[in-house]
XYZ file of C-alpha atoms in Angstrom:
122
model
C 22.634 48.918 -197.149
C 23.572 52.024 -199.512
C 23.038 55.134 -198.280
C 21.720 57.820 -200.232
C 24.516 60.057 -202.144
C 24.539 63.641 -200.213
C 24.310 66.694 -201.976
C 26.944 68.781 -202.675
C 26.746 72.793 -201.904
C 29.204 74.966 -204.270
C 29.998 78.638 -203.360
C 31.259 81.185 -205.613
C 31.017 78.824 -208.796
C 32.950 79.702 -211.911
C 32.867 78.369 -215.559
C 35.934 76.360 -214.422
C 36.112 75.783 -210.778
C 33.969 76.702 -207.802
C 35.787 77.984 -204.252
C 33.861 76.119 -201.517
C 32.353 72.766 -201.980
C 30.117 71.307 -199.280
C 28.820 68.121 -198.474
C 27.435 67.116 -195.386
C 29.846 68.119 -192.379
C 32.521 68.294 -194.907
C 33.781 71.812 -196.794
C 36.380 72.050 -199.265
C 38.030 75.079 -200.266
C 39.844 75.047 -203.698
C 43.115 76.648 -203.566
C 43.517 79.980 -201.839
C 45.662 82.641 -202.824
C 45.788 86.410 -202.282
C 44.212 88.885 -204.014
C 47.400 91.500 -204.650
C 49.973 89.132 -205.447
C 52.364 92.530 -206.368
C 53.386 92.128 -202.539
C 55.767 89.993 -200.668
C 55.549 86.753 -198.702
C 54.169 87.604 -195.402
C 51.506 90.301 -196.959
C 50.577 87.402 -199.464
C 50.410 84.853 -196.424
C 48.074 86.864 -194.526
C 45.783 87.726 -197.296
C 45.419 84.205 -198.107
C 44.700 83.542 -194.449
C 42.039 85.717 -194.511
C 40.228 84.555 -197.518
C 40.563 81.383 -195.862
C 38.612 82.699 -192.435
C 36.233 84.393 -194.778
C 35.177 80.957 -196.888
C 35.243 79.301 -193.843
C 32.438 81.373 -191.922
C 30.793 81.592 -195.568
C 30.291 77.530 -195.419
C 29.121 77.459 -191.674
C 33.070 76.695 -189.800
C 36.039 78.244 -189.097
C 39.746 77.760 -188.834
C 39.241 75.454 -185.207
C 37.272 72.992 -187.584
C 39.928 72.383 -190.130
C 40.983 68.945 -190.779
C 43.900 69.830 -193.068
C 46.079 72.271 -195.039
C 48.074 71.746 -198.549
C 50.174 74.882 -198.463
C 52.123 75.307 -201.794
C 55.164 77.800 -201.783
C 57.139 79.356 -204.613
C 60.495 79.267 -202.991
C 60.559 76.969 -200.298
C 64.323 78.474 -199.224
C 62.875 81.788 -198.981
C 60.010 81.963 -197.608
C 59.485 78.819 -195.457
C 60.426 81.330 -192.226
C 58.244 84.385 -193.257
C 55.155 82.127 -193.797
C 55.275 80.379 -191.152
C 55.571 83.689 -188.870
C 52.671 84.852 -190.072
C 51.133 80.996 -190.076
C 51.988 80.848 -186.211
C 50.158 84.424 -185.629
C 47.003 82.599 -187.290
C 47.016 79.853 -185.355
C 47.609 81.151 -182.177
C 44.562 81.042 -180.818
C 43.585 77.243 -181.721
C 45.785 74.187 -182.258
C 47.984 74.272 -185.602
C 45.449 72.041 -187.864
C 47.708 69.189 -189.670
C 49.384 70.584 -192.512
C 52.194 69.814 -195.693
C 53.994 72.299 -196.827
C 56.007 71.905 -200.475
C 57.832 73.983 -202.973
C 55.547 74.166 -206.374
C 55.415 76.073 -209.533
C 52.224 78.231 -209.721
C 50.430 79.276 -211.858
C 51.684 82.722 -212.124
C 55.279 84.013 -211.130
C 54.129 86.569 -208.709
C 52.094 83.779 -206.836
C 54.212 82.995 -204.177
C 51.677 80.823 -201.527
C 48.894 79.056 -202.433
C 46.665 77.022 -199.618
C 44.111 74.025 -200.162
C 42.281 73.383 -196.699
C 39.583 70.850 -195.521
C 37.223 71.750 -192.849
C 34.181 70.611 -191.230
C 31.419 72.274 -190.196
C 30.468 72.092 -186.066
């Protein structure tokens, strides 16, 4: 027997691309980058981390629900150490969710992380 298709729940919806899609249990954020991208890795990092946390409580989770991260970095080399100090500080109070971590061109130069995480809600 079929079941029925669920709906899907879209937060902050754009003409090209919504942030947050939700479907059941399941939430979906598009990818996540910060919102001054003028400063360096770590300040970038922990923006994006927090517009993370902030989608997350906007779809009904948080960061102890997520089921995985796509983190895509500018320069791998560089700032593989910086992220991931500010990364560790994030997750220090829940288990590190499963993660991959690759070097990518952006869309902008001055991007320098970008994150793509799966949740679900409690």
């Amino acid at each position: 027997m079929l079941s029925k298709c669920m709906a899907v729940q879209r937060l902050h919806v754009e003409k090209r691309f919504s942030e947050v899609a939700i479907s059941g249990h399941l939430v979906h954020l598009a990818g996540q980058l910060a919102g001054d991208t003028s400063v360096g890795i770590q300040s970038q990092t922990e923006q994006t981390l927090a517009l993370i946390d902030q989608l997350l409580a906007e779809a009904g989770t948080d960061k102890h629900h997520i089921m995985s991260v796509m983190i895509f970095l500018k320069d791998i080399e560089q700032d593989y150490a910086a992220m991931n100090a500010v990364w560790d500080a994030w997750c220090a109070d829940t288990q590190a969710p499963p993660r991959t971590c690759v070097e990518a061109k952006l869309y902008s130069p001055d991007v320098l992380v970008e994150m793509t995480v799966v949740a679900v809600k409690p």
